[in-house]
Amino acid sequence: MLKGYPFYKYIVNYHPFGNGHINKTYLVETTIGKYILQQINTNVFKKTKYVMQNIDLVTKYIKMRGGKTLEIVKDNHGKKLKKVENCYWRCYKYIEGGETLEISTDDKIFYEIGKAIGDFSFLLTDFPIKKLKITIPNFHNTLKRYEKLFSLINNNAKVNNCFLEIRFVSEHKLLIKEYMNKLNSVPIRVTHNDTKLNNIMINSNTCQAICLIDLDTVMPGSLLFDYGDAIRVAINKAKEDEKDLRKVKINKKIFYSLSKGFLEKTYPILTDIEKELLFESAKIITLECGIRFLTDYLENDVYFKTDYPNHNLIRAKNQFKLVKEMEREENIYQNIIKSILKQLENKGV
Ligand code: ADP
Ligand code: GN1
Ligand code: MG
C-alpha cells in the first residue's frame, strides 16, 4: 500500500495513530517528514470519491483565502484516493507542531477552538456550495436518527439493558420535531459537521488552534451543529465514554470561552434565528449523539469503533446525562449566550 507514495523509500516506521471512531489512521515517519495515512471507512462513507472531492475543493478554497487546512498528498500516479483490494486510502501531510486533545480543562484553549470553528465557516461563507456533494444524507437529521432507533426496539433482547435510556429519548420526541421544523428557517452553509475536540489541531507551544481536521463530513449543513458539537465535547468534565456518570458535569467557564470565540468570529454572518437556537442546538446534537451510540449498541456495534461489548451503551448513557445537566440549568447557558451577543452588539461588530 505504502509503495505507491513518493515518500516510500524514506520510511523509517509507521503505526496506528489517534483516537478517531471511524477511519483507520496511521502515522508514517520518514526521513523527509511525517504523513498521516488513512483507510477510509467505506461502511460509513459509501460515496468515497465524493468525500475526497469535497475535501479537495474545500481545502483549496481555505488555502486560497489564506487559512490553514489539511494538505492532501497524492500518490505516484497523481491520485488523491487510492484503491487497493477494495479498500480506499488517502494521505495527508502530518501537521507539525500540533496535537489533538481528548479532554482539557483549559478554557483559554476552548476560546481558540471557538474562534477556529467560527473561522472555518467564515472563510467558507462565499464558497460555491452547489459544488459540494451530500456524502452522508441526513447526517444531522435528529428526527431520522430518532426513528431509526425506535425501529430497532421490537424483538431486541438488548432493549432490557437500556429501557430507561429509550424512555429518556422518547420524552424528547416533541423537542426534536420542533427543532427540526425550526431548522427549515436556518441558512444552509458549508459546515464541518464533526467539530469534536480531537478533530481540531492545537499548537503544542502556543495552545492556539491551527485548523480543523477530519474533513470527511464537510457538507452543506447548519452552522448550529458545528457550534453544538464542539460544545458537547468541550463542556463535559468527563470523557465521552466515562462510566461514572457522577463525573458528567458541565464546565461553565469553558461554555463561556468556546461560545465567545465562536461568536466573535461568526457574529457578522449569523441570522437572528441562528442566534436564538445556539443553546438548543448543543442540546439536540448531544441527544442525537446519544441516540446514535444507542442505535449502534442495539445493532451490535456496526458503526463506531468499540473497545468492549457495552462501549456504545456507556457512551449513550454519558451523553444523555450531559443532556440532563444542560436541561437542569438551561437558563444559565442561555444567559451566557445572550450576554456575549449583547457585548458584540454594543461593540458594533
Ligand atoms: P476519524 O475519522 O477516524 O476520526 P481523523 O481524521 O479524525 O479520523 O484522524 C484521527 C486522528 O488522527 C485525529 O484525531 C488526529 O489526532 C490525527 N490526525 C489526523 N489527521 C492529522 C494530520 N494531518 N496531522 C496530524 N494528526 C492528524
Ligand atoms: C465520530 O470520526 P470521529 O471520531 O471524529 C462521528 C461523529 C460523532 C463522533 C462521536 C463520520 O467522529 O459524527 O459525533 O464520532 N463521525 C462520523 O464521538 O460519524
Ligand atoms: Mg476524527
mmCIF file of C-alpha atoms and ligand atoms in Angstrom:
data_model
loop_
_atom_site.group_PDB
_atom_site.id
_atom_site.type_symbol
_atom_site.label_atom_id
_atom_site.label_comp_id
_atom_site.label_asym_id
_atom_site.label_seq_id
_atom_site.Cartn_x
_atom_site.Cartn_y
_atom_site.Cartn_z
ATOM 1 C CA MET A 1 0.000 0.000 0.000
ATOM 2 C CA LEU A 2 2.670 2.499 1.084
ATOM 3 C CA LYS A 3 4.711 1.587 -2.008
ATOM 4 C CA GLY A 4 2.599 3.828 -4.196
ATOM 5 C CA TYR A 5 3.596 7.050 -2.384
ATOM 6 C CA PRO A 6 6.579 9.267 -3.241
ATOM 7 C CA PHE A 7 7.944 9.074 0.321
ATOM 8 C CA TYR A 8 8.035 5.255 0.312
ATOM 9 C CA LYS A 9 11.801 4.828 0.143
ATOM 10 C CA TYR A 10 12.309 7.229 3.044
ATOM 11 C CA ILE A 11 10.029 5.438 5.535
ATOM 12 C CA VAL A 12 11.520 4.844 8.999
ATOM 13 C CA ASN A 13 8.391 3.403 10.628
ATOM 14 C CA TYR A 14 4.605 3.585 10.769
ATOM 15 C CA HIS A 15 1.994 2.773 13.402
ATOM 16 C CA PRO A 16 -1.721 3.189 14.211
ATOM 17 C CA PHE A 17 -2.433 6.730 15.381
ATOM 18 C CA GLY A 18 -5.126 8.847 17.041
ATOM 19 C CA ASN A 19 -8.454 8.053 18.630
ATOM 20 C CA GLY A 20 -10.932 8.528 15.799
ATOM 21 C CA HIS A 21 -14.091 6.395 15.913
ATOM 22 C CA ILE A 22 -14.351 5.880 12.161
ATOM 23 C CA ASN A 23 -11.268 5.533 9.942
ATOM 24 C CA LYS A 24 -8.052 3.537 10.368
ATOM 25 C CA THR A 25 -5.343 6.121 10.828
ATOM 26 C CA TYR A 26 -1.559 5.573 10.662
ATOM 27 C CA LEU A 27 1.325 7.906 11.330
ATOM 28 C CA VAL A 28 4.104 7.321 8.808
ATOM 29 C CA GLU A 29 7.507 8.640 9.831
ATOM 30 C CA THR A 30 10.083 9.188 7.087
ATOM 31 C CA THR A 31 13.405 10.978 6.792
ATOM 32 C CA ILE A 32 11.691 13.661 4.699
ATOM 33 C CA GLY A 33 8.746 14.325 7.031
ATOM 34 C CA LYS A 34 5.697 12.763 8.651
ATOM 35 C CA TYR A 35 2.480 11.697 6.964
ATOM 36 C CA ILE A 36 -0.995 10.606 8.002
ATOM 37 C CA LEU A 37 -2.262 7.629 6.046
ATOM 38 C CA GLN A 38 -5.923 6.687 6.399
ATOM 39 C CA GLN A 39 -8.017 3.765 5.307
ATOM 40 C CA ILE A 40 -11.413 5.331 4.771
ATOM 41 C CA ASN A 41 -14.315 3.526 6.419
ATOM 42 C CA THR A 42 -16.470 2.667 3.424
ATOM 43 C CA ASN A 43 -19.299 1.395 5.594
ATOM 44 C CA VAL A 44 -19.699 4.983 6.817
ATOM 45 C CA PHE A 45 -18.515 6.811 3.689
ATOM 46 C CA LYS A 46 -20.189 4.937 0.867
ATOM 47 C CA LYS A 47 -19.540 7.737 -1.620
ATOM 48 C CA THR A 48 -15.796 7.766 -1.005
ATOM 49 C CA LYS A 49 -14.921 9.613 -4.213
ATOM 50 C CA TYR A 50 -17.297 12.430 -3.357
ATOM 51 C CA VAL A 51 -15.842 12.642 0.152
ATOM 52 C CA MET A 52 -12.394 13.269 -1.321
ATOM 53 C CA GLN A 53 -13.807 15.624 -3.933
ATOM 54 C CA ASN A 54 -15.444 17.739 -1.210
ATOM 55 C CA ILE A 55 -12.240 17.786 0.841
ATOM 56 C CA ASP A 56 -10.190 18.756 -2.195
ATOM 57 C CA LEU A 57 -12.492 21.663 -3.070
ATOM 58 C CA VAL A 58 -12.802 22.949 0.469
ATOM 59 C CA THR A 59 -9.098 22.725 1.333
ATOM 60 C CA LYS A 60 -8.159 24.527 -1.904
ATOM 61 C CA TYR A 61 -10.641 27.284 -1.084
ATOM 62 C CA ILE A 62 -9.447 27.713 2.500
ATOM 63 C CA LYS A 63 -5.845 27.915 1.256
ATOM 64 C CA MET A 64 -6.826 30.453 -1.375
ATOM 65 C CA ARG A 65 -8.373 32.591 1.390
ATOM 66 C CA GLY A 66 -5.154 32.382 3.384
ATOM 67 C CA GLY A 67 -6.372 29.888 6.002
ATOM 68 C CA LYS A 68 -4.600 26.769 7.313
ATOM 69 C CA THR A 69 -6.002 23.373 6.486
ATOM 70 C CA LEU A 70 -5.233 19.746 5.667
ATOM 71 C CA GLU A 71 -2.887 19.074 2.750
ATOM 72 C CA ILE A 72 -3.608 16.027 0.613
ATOM 73 C CA VAL A 73 -0.576 14.030 -0.545
ATOM 74 C CA LYS A 74 -1.016 12.464 -3.996
ATOM 75 C CA ASP A 75 0.320 9.010 -4.873
ATOM 76 C CA ASN A 76 2.891 8.391 -7.626
ATOM 77 C CA HIS A 77 0.135 8.482 -10.259
ATOM 78 C CA GLY A 78 -1.140 11.828 -9.022
ATOM 79 C CA LYS A 79 -4.173 10.266 -7.325
ATOM 80 C CA LYS A 80 -5.682 11.622 -4.125
ATOM 81 C CA LEU A 81 -7.650 8.471 -3.449
ATOM 82 C CA LYS A 82 -6.049 5.054 -3.790
ATOM 83 C CA LYS A 83 -7.979 1.812 -4.181
ATOM 84 C CA VAL A 84 -6.138 -1.323 -3.111
ATOM 85 C CA GLU A 85 -8.062 -4.607 -2.947
ATOM 86 C CA ASN A 86 -11.423 -2.960 -2.304
ATOM 87 C CA CYS A 87 -10.012 -0.645 0.377
ATOM 88 C CA TYR A 88 -9.761 3.117 -0.120
ATOM 89 C CA TRP A 89 -6.744 5.031 1.180
ATOM 90 C CA ARG A 90 -5.669 8.645 1.284
ATOM 91 C CA CYS A 91 -2.753 10.532 2.693
ATOM 92 C CA TYR A 92 -2.260 13.931 4.329
ATOM 93 C CA LYS A 93 0.825 15.834 5.414
ATOM 94 C CA TYR A 94 1.191 15.489 9.172
ATOM 95 C CA ILE A 95 0.531 18.854 10.781
ATOM 96 C CA GLU A 96 3.836 19.583 12.507
ATOM 97 C CA GLY A 97 3.938 21.247 15.905
ATOM 98 C CA GLY A 98 0.358 20.350 16.587
ATOM 99 C CA GLU A 99 -1.604 17.862 18.630
ATOM 100 C CA THR A 100 -5.200 16.881 19.262
ATOM 101 C CA LEU A 101 -6.646 16.605 22.769
ATOM 102 C CA GLU A 102 -9.173 14.123 24.128
ATOM 103 C CA ILE A 103 -10.152 16.307 27.070
ATOM 104 C CA SER A 104 -8.995 19.597 28.577
ATOM 105 C CA THR A 105 -9.883 21.932 31.438
ATOM 106 C CA ASP A 106 -8.106 24.917 29.918
ATOM 107 C CA ASP A 107 -10.758 27.473 28.984
ATOM 108 C CA LYS A 108 -8.211 29.519 27.007
ATOM 109 C CA ILE A 109 -7.768 26.616 24.596
ATOM 110 C CA PHE A 110 -11.518 26.483 24.086
ATOM 111 C CA TYR A 111 -11.641 30.174 23.277
ATOM 112 C CA GLU A 112 -9.126 29.436 20.497
ATOM 113 C CA ILE A 113 -11.157 26.433 19.389
ATOM 114 C CA GLY A 114 -14.324 28.506 19.252
ATOM 115 C CA LYS A 115 -12.528 31.005 17.047
ATOM 116 C CA ALA A 116 -11.180 28.256 14.766
ATOM 117 C CA ILE A 117 -14.650 26.759 14.251
ATOM 118 C CA GLY A 118 -16.095 30.180 13.592
ATOM 119 C CA ASP A 119 -13.258 30.995 11.203
ATOM 120 C CA PHE A 120 -13.846 27.797 9.239
ATOM 121 C CA SER A 121 -17.389 28.917 8.453
ATOM 122 C CA PHE A 122 -16.428 32.490 7.947
ATOM 123 C CA LEU A 123 -13.705 31.621 5.412
ATOM 124 C CA LEU A 124 -16.166 29.438 3.521
ATOM 125 C CA THR A 125 -19.082 31.904 3.528
ATOM 126 C CA ASP A 126 -18.845 32.584 -0.210
ATOM 127 C CA PHE A 127 -17.811 29.084 -1.254
ATOM 128 C CA PRO A 128 -19.949 27.881 -4.197
ATOM 129 C CA ILE A 129 -21.913 25.444 -2.075
ATOM 130 C CA LYS A 130 -23.585 23.716 -5.027
ATOM 131 C CA LYS A 131 -20.238 22.137 -5.843
ATOM 132 C CA LEU A 132 -20.378 20.085 -2.640
ATOM 133 C CA LYS A 133 -21.923 16.633 -2.610
ATOM 134 C CA ILE A 134 -24.079 15.274 0.208
ATOM 135 C CA THR A 135 -21.868 12.372 1.212
ATOM 136 C CA ILE A 136 -23.988 11.166 4.139
ATOM 137 C CA PRO A 137 -27.644 12.062 3.606
ATOM 138 C CA ASN A 138 -29.494 13.163 6.753
ATOM 139 C CA PHE A 139 -26.296 13.086 8.793
ATOM 140 C CA HIS A 140 -27.688 15.554 11.322
ATOM 141 C CA ASN A 141 -31.366 14.820 10.849
ATOM 142 C CA THR A 142 -32.052 14.100 14.506
ATOM 143 C CA LEU A 143 -35.636 13.046 13.825
ATOM 144 C CA LYS A 144 -34.480 10.393 11.329
ATOM 145 C CA ARG A 145 -31.918 9.228 13.911
ATOM 146 C CA TYR A 146 -34.768 9.014 16.440
ATOM 147 C CA GLU A 147 -36.956 6.996 14.078
ATOM 148 C CA LYS A 148 -34.117 4.609 13.273
ATOM 149 C CA LEU A 149 -33.605 3.931 16.987
ATOM 150 C CA PHE A 150 -37.287 3.204 17.551
ATOM 151 C CA SER A 151 -37.405 0.931 14.504
ATOM 152 C CA LEU A 152 -34.946 -1.346 16.294
ATOM 153 C CA ILE A 153 -36.575 -1.839 19.658
ATOM 154 C CA ASN A 154 -39.112 -4.546 18.840
ATOM 155 C CA ASN A 155 -37.848 -8.064 19.488
ATOM 156 C CA ASN A 156 -34.424 -6.844 20.501
ATOM 157 C CA ALA A 157 -33.223 -8.573 23.667
ATOM 158 C CA LYS A 158 -30.723 -5.792 24.389
ATOM 159 C CA VAL A 159 -33.577 -3.352 24.974
ATOM 160 C CA ASN A 160 -33.833 -4.711 28.534
ATOM 161 C CA ASN A 161 -30.428 -3.167 29.234
ATOM 162 C CA CYS A 162 -31.453 0.293 28.114
ATOM 163 C CA PHE A 163 -35.155 0.856 28.642
ATOM 164 C CA LEU A 164 -34.524 3.947 30.821
ATOM 165 C CA GLU A 165 -32.414 5.470 28.085
ATOM 166 C CA ILE A 166 -35.035 4.674 25.446
ATOM 167 C CA ARG A 167 -37.666 6.290 27.639
ATOM 168 C CA PHE A 168 -35.450 9.358 28.066
ATOM 169 C CA VAL A 169 -35.142 9.671 24.287
ATOM 170 C CA SER A 170 -38.897 9.223 23.756
ATOM 171 C CA GLU A 171 -39.582 12.052 26.223
ATOM 172 C CA HIS A 172 -37.660 14.332 23.844
ATOM 173 C CA LYS A 173 -39.562 13.482 20.673
ATOM 174 C CA LEU A 174 -41.525 16.717 20.582
ATOM 175 C CA LEU A 175 -38.432 18.809 21.220
ATOM 176 C CA ILE A 176 -36.637 17.093 18.335
ATOM 177 C CA LYS A 177 -39.607 17.523 15.995
ATOM 178 C CA GLU A 178 -39.987 21.192 16.822
ATOM 179 C CA TYR A 179 -36.269 21.813 16.474
ATOM 180 C CA MET A 180 -36.195 20.130 13.062
ATOM 181 C CA ASN A 181 -39.025 22.418 11.932
ATOM 182 C CA LYS A 182 -37.167 25.486 13.146
ATOM 183 C CA LEU A 183 -34.093 24.316 11.203
ATOM 184 C CA ASN A 184 -36.026 24.917 7.984
ATOM 185 C CA SER A 185 -35.546 28.646 8.557
ATOM 186 C CA VAL A 186 -31.818 28.359 9.191
ATOM 187 C CA PRO A 187 -29.403 29.115 6.315
ATOM 188 C CA ILE A 188 -27.574 26.242 4.679
ATOM 189 C CA ARG A 189 -23.845 26.823 4.840
ATOM 190 C CA VAL A 190 -20.638 24.898 4.240
ATOM 191 C CA THR A 191 -20.190 23.078 7.513
ATOM 192 C CA HIS A 192 -17.741 20.636 9.061
ATOM 193 C CA ASN A 193 -20.332 18.529 10.906
ATOM 194 C CA ASP A 194 -17.909 16.801 13.285
ATOM 195 C CA THR A 195 -16.276 19.520 15.381
ATOM 196 C CA LYS A 196 -15.400 17.495 18.465
ATOM 197 C CA LEU A 197 -12.243 18.344 20.357
ATOM 198 C CA ASN A 198 -9.951 15.775 18.766
ATOM 199 C CA ASN A 199 -10.805 16.998 15.276
ATOM 200 C CA ILE A 200 -9.053 20.290 15.933
ATOM 201 C CA MET A 201 -5.277 20.634 15.785
ATOM 202 C CA ILE A 202 -3.797 22.725 18.572
ATOM 203 C CA ASN A 203 -0.328 24.253 18.514
ATOM 204 C CA SER A 204 1.519 22.481 21.332
ATOM 205 C CA ASN A 205 3.525 25.587 22.272
ATOM 206 C CA THR A 206 1.090 28.466 21.925
ATOM 207 C CA CYS A 207 -2.135 26.497 22.586
ATOM 208 C CA GLN A 208 -3.690 28.285 19.643
ATOM 209 C CA ALA A 209 -5.836 26.288 17.254
ATOM 210 C CA ILE A 210 -4.079 25.531 13.969
ATOM 211 C CA CYS A 211 -7.017 24.258 11.957
ATOM 212 C CA LEU A 212 -9.954 21.866 11.788
ATOM 213 C CA ILE A 213 -9.057 18.379 10.574
ATOM 214 C CA ASP A 214 -11.190 15.289 9.798
ATOM 215 C CA LEU A 215 -12.948 16.966 6.886
ATOM 216 C CA ASP A 216 -14.784 13.802 5.760
ATOM 217 C CA THR A 217 -18.179 15.179 6.748
ATOM 218 C CA VAL A 218 -17.797 18.609 5.162
ATOM 219 C CA MET A 219 -21.155 19.161 3.501
ATOM 220 C CA PRO A 220 -23.913 21.709 3.155
ATOM 221 C CA GLY A 221 -25.499 21.921 6.608
ATOM 222 C CA SER A 222 -26.258 24.084 9.602
ATOM 223 C CA LEU A 223 -23.571 26.035 11.386
ATOM 224 C CA LEU A 224 -25.526 25.408 14.573
ATOM 225 C CA PHE A 225 -24.340 21.810 14.642
ATOM 226 C CA ASP A 226 -20.702 22.873 14.317
ATOM 227 C CA TYR A 227 -21.149 25.057 17.379
ATOM 228 C CA GLY A 228 -23.259 22.464 19.188
ATOM 229 C CA ASP A 229 -20.968 19.507 18.625
ATOM 230 C CA ALA A 230 -17.932 21.439 19.789
ATOM 231 C CA ILE A 231 -19.857 22.489 22.917
ATOM 232 C CA ARG A 232 -20.977 18.878 23.519
ATOM 233 C CA VAL A 233 -17.433 17.620 23.949
ATOM 234 C CA ALA A 234 -15.850 20.762 25.371
ATOM 235 C CA ILE A 235 -18.140 21.352 28.343
ATOM 236 C CA ASN A 236 -18.258 17.738 29.521
ATOM 237 C CA LYS A 237 -15.973 17.416 32.557
ATOM 238 C CA ALA A 238 -15.736 13.714 31.740
ATOM 239 C CA LYS A 239 -14.678 11.874 28.608
ATOM 240 C CA GLU A 240 -17.399 10.751 26.203
ATOM 241 C CA ASP A 241 -17.146 7.180 27.479
ATOM 242 C CA GLU A 242 -16.750 7.827 31.218
ATOM 243 C CA LYS A 243 -18.715 5.141 33.097
ATOM 244 C CA ASP A 244 -19.100 7.070 36.328
ATOM 245 C CA LEU A 245 -21.963 9.362 35.395
ATOM 246 C CA ARG A 246 -21.445 11.491 38.518
ATOM 247 C CA LYS A 247 -18.406 12.878 36.707
ATOM 248 C CA VAL A 248 -20.501 14.039 33.751
ATOM 249 C CA LYS A 249 -20.882 17.666 34.696
ATOM 250 C CA ILE A 250 -20.652 20.941 32.816
ATOM 251 C CA ASN A 251 -17.675 23.281 32.910
ATOM 252 C CA LYS A 252 -19.392 26.680 32.672
ATOM 253 C CA LYS A 253 -16.170 28.604 32.120
ATOM 254 C CA ILE A 254 -15.496 26.513 29.055
ATOM 255 C CA PHE A 255 -19.058 27.010 27.858
ATOM 256 C CA TYR A 256 -18.433 30.751 28.025
ATOM 257 C CA SER A 257 -14.978 30.699 26.375
ATOM 258 C CA LEU A 258 -15.907 28.491 23.452
ATOM 259 C CA SER A 259 -19.120 30.413 22.819
ATOM 260 C CA LYS A 260 -17.246 33.724 22.992
ATOM 261 C CA GLY A 261 -14.575 32.623 20.490
ATOM 262 C CA PHE A 262 -17.164 31.186 18.125
ATOM 263 C CA LEU A 263 -19.483 34.198 18.280
ATOM 264 C CA GLU A 264 -16.683 36.733 17.871
ATOM 265 C CA LYS A 265 -15.895 35.160 14.505
ATOM 266 C CA THR A 266 -19.399 34.425 13.298
ATOM 267 C CA TYR A 267 -21.401 37.362 14.665
ATOM 268 C CA PRO A 268 -21.284 39.270 11.349
ATOM 269 C CA ILE A 269 -22.846 36.368 9.425
ATOM 270 C CA LEU A 270 -25.283 34.918 11.972
ATOM 271 C CA THR A 271 -29.008 35.368 11.403
ATOM 272 C CA ASP A 272 -31.425 36.025 14.268
ATOM 273 C CA ILE A 273 -32.804 32.511 14.179
ATOM 274 C CA GLU A 274 -29.269 31.078 14.390
ATOM 275 C CA LYS A 275 -28.549 33.262 17.411
ATOM 276 C CA GLU A 276 -31.764 32.079 19.048
ATOM 277 C CA LEU A 277 -31.082 28.393 18.500
ATOM 278 C CA LEU A 278 -27.475 28.196 19.672
ATOM 279 C CA PHE A 279 -28.047 26.537 23.016
ATOM 280 C CA GLU A 280 -30.848 24.295 21.838
ATOM 281 C CA SER A 281 -28.541 23.067 19.072
ATOM 282 C CA ALA A 282 -25.940 21.951 21.580
ATOM 283 C CA LYS A 283 -28.634 20.053 23.453
ATOM 284 C CA ILE A 284 -30.082 18.479 20.315
ATOM 285 C CA ILE A 285 -26.734 17.313 18.964
ATOM 286 C CA THR A 286 -25.812 15.791 22.323
ATOM 287 C CA LEU A 287 -29.121 13.955 22.299
ATOM 288 C CA GLU A 288 -28.505 12.932 18.679
ATOM 289 C CA CYS A 289 -25.063 11.616 19.513
ATOM 290 C CA GLY A 290 -26.512 9.572 22.388
ATOM 291 C CA ILE A 291 -29.220 8.234 20.063
ATOM 292 C CA ARG A 292 -26.562 7.211 17.526
ATOM 293 C CA PHE A 293 -24.496 5.409 20.174
ATOM 294 C CA LEU A 294 -27.595 3.639 21.484
ATOM 295 C CA THR A 295 -28.644 2.660 17.958
ATOM 296 C CA ASP A 296 -25.203 1.203 17.350
ATOM 297 C CA TYR A 297 -25.397 -0.701 20.636
ATOM 298 C CA LEU A 298 -28.693 -2.264 19.527
ATOM 299 C CA GLU A 299 -27.219 -3.033 16.104
ATOM 300 C CA ASN A 300 -24.217 -4.778 17.681
ATOM 301 C CA ASP A 301 -21.576 -2.097 17.015
ATOM 302 C CA VAL A 302 -21.545 -1.873 13.256
ATOM 303 C CA TYR A 303 -20.708 1.849 13.033
ATOM 304 C CA PHE A 304 -18.456 3.228 15.793
ATOM 305 C CA LYS A 305 -15.197 1.546 16.820
ATOM 306 C CA THR A 306 -15.603 -0.039 20.259
ATOM 307 C CA ASP A 307 -13.149 -1.402 22.829
ATOM 308 C CA TYR A 308 -15.529 -3.646 24.806
ATOM 309 C CA PRO A 309 -19.086 -5.067 24.405
ATOM 310 C CA ASN A 310 -21.091 -2.305 26.172
ATOM 311 C CA HIS A 311 -18.938 0.570 24.986
ATOM 312 C CA ASN A 312 -21.675 2.194 22.888
ATOM 313 C CA LEU A 313 -24.212 1.848 25.712
ATOM 314 C CA ILE A 314 -21.814 3.569 28.116
ATOM 315 C CA ARG A 315 -21.284 6.366 25.590
ATOM 316 C CA ALA A 316 -25.053 6.764 25.159
ATOM 317 C CA LYS A 317 -25.693 6.952 28.929
ATOM 318 C CA ASN A 318 -22.930 9.522 29.217
ATOM 319 C CA GLN A 319 -24.444 11.730 26.501
ATOM 320 C CA PHE A 320 -27.946 11.519 27.997
ATOM 321 C CA LYS A 321 -26.565 12.517 31.402
ATOM 322 C CA LEU A 322 -24.973 15.516 29.711
ATOM 323 C CA VAL A 323 -28.332 16.452 28.171
ATOM 324 C CA LYS A 324 -29.882 16.272 31.655
ATOM 325 C CA GLU A 325 -27.163 18.553 33.004
ATOM 326 C CA MET A 326 -27.803 21.028 30.180
ATOM 327 C CA GLU A 327 -31.522 20.990 30.935
ATOM 328 C CA ARG A 328 -31.018 21.395 34.676
ATOM 329 C CA GLU A 329 -29.516 24.863 34.339
ATOM 330 C CA GLU A 330 -30.674 25.815 30.885
ATOM 331 C CA ASN A 331 -31.301 29.454 31.879
ATOM 332 C CA ILE A 332 -27.698 29.963 32.898
ATOM 333 C CA TYR A 333 -26.395 28.851 29.485
ATOM 334 C CA GLN A 334 -28.991 30.848 27.582
ATOM 335 C CA ASN A 335 -27.990 33.917 29.599
ATOM 336 C CA ILE A 336 -24.284 33.382 28.935
ATOM 337 C CA ILE A 337 -25.003 33.339 25.198
ATOM 338 C CA LYS A 338 -27.240 36.389 25.462
ATOM 339 C CA SER A 339 -24.572 38.346 27.358
ATOM 340 C CA ILE A 340 -21.906 37.548 24.743
ATOM 341 C CA LEU A 341 -24.266 38.557 21.929
ATOM 342 C CA LYS A 342 -25.071 41.782 23.767
ATOM 343 C CA GLN A 343 -21.368 42.604 24.183
ATOM 344 C CA LEU A 344 -20.785 42.057 20.464
ATOM 345 C CA GLU A 345 -23.801 44.141 19.553
ATOM 346 C CA ASN A 346 -22.558 47.004 21.742
ATOM 347 C CA LYS A 347 -19.117 46.781 20.179
ATOM 348 C CA GLY A 348 -20.762 47.147 16.786
ATOM 349 C CA VAL A 349 -19.017 44.035 15.403
HETATM 350 P P1 ADP B 1 -11.576 9.645 12.254
HETATM 351 O O1 ADP B 1 -12.492 9.996 11.123
HETATM 352 O O2 ADP B 1 -11.431 8.200 12.462
HETATM 353 O O3 ADP B 1 -11.951 10.399 13.483
HETATM 354 P P2 ADP B 1 -9.447 11.612 11.916
HETATM 355 O O4 ADP B 1 -9.280 12.161 10.532
HETATM 356 O O5 ADP B 1 -10.106 12.462 12.903
HETATM 357 O O6 ADP B 1 -10.141 10.171 11.784
HETATM 358 O O7 ADP B 1 -7.995 11.208 12.425
HETATM 359 C C1 ADP B 1 -7.819 10.571 13.673
HETATM 360 C C2 ADP B 1 -6.764 11.302 14.486
HETATM 361 O O8 ADP B 1 -5.526 11.330 13.743
HETATM 362 C C3 ADP B 1 -7.082 12.769 14.767
HETATM 363 O O9 ADP B 1 -7.892 12.919 15.913
HETATM 364 C C4 ADP B 1 -5.686 13.350 14.960
HETATM 365 O O10 ADP B 1 -5.204 13.061 16.261
HETATM 366 C C5 ADP B 1 -4.843 12.545 13.968
HETATM 367 N N1 ADP B 1 -4.682 13.246 12.667
HETATM 368 C C6 ADP B 1 -5.480 13.174 11.583
HETATM 369 N N2 ADP B 1 -5.018 13.920 10.571
HETATM 370 C C7 ADP B 1 -3.885 14.504 11.005
HETATM 371 C C8 ADP B 1 -2.905 15.382 10.418
HETATM 372 N N3 ADP B 1 -2.991 15.805 9.146
HETATM 373 N N4 ADP B 1 -1.829 15.755 11.176
HETATM 374 C C9 ADP B 1 -1.698 15.323 12.457
HETATM 375 N N5 ADP B 1 -2.579 14.483 13.064
HETATM 376 C C10 ADP B 1 -3.657 14.074 12.359
HETATM 377 C C1 GN1 B 2 -17.332 10.178 15.030
HETATM 378 O O1 GN1 B 2 -14.739 10.261 13.329
HETATM 379 P P1 GN1 B 2 -14.799 10.907 14.677
HETATM 380 O O2 GN1 B 2 -14.307 10.035 15.768
HETATM 381 O O3 GN1 B 2 -14.099 12.223 14.621
HETATM 382 C C2 GN1 B 2 -18.545 10.514 14.186
HETATM 383 C C3 GN1 B 2 -19.208 11.781 14.715
HETATM 384 C C4 GN1 B 2 -19.604 11.595 16.175
HETATM 385 C C5 GN1 B 2 -18.362 11.214 16.967
HETATM 386 C C6 GN1 B 2 -18.697 10.919 18.405
HETATM 387 C C7 GN1 B 2 -18.398 10.339 10.422
HETATM 388 O O4 GN1 B 2 -16.366 11.211 14.920
HETATM 389 O O5 GN1 B 2 -20.381 12.068 13.951
HETATM 390 O O6 GN1 B 2 -20.182 12.753 16.686
HETATM 391 O O7 GN1 B 2 -17.722 10.047 16.396
HETATM 392 N N1 GN1 B 2 -18.157 10.684 12.789
HETATM 393 C C8 GN1 B 2 -18.905 10.142 11.806
HETATM 394 O O8 GN1 B 2 -17.517 10.852 19.137
HETATM 395 O O9 GN1 B 2 -19.938 9.515 12.001
HETATM 396 MG MG MG B 3 -11.920 12.386 13.930
#
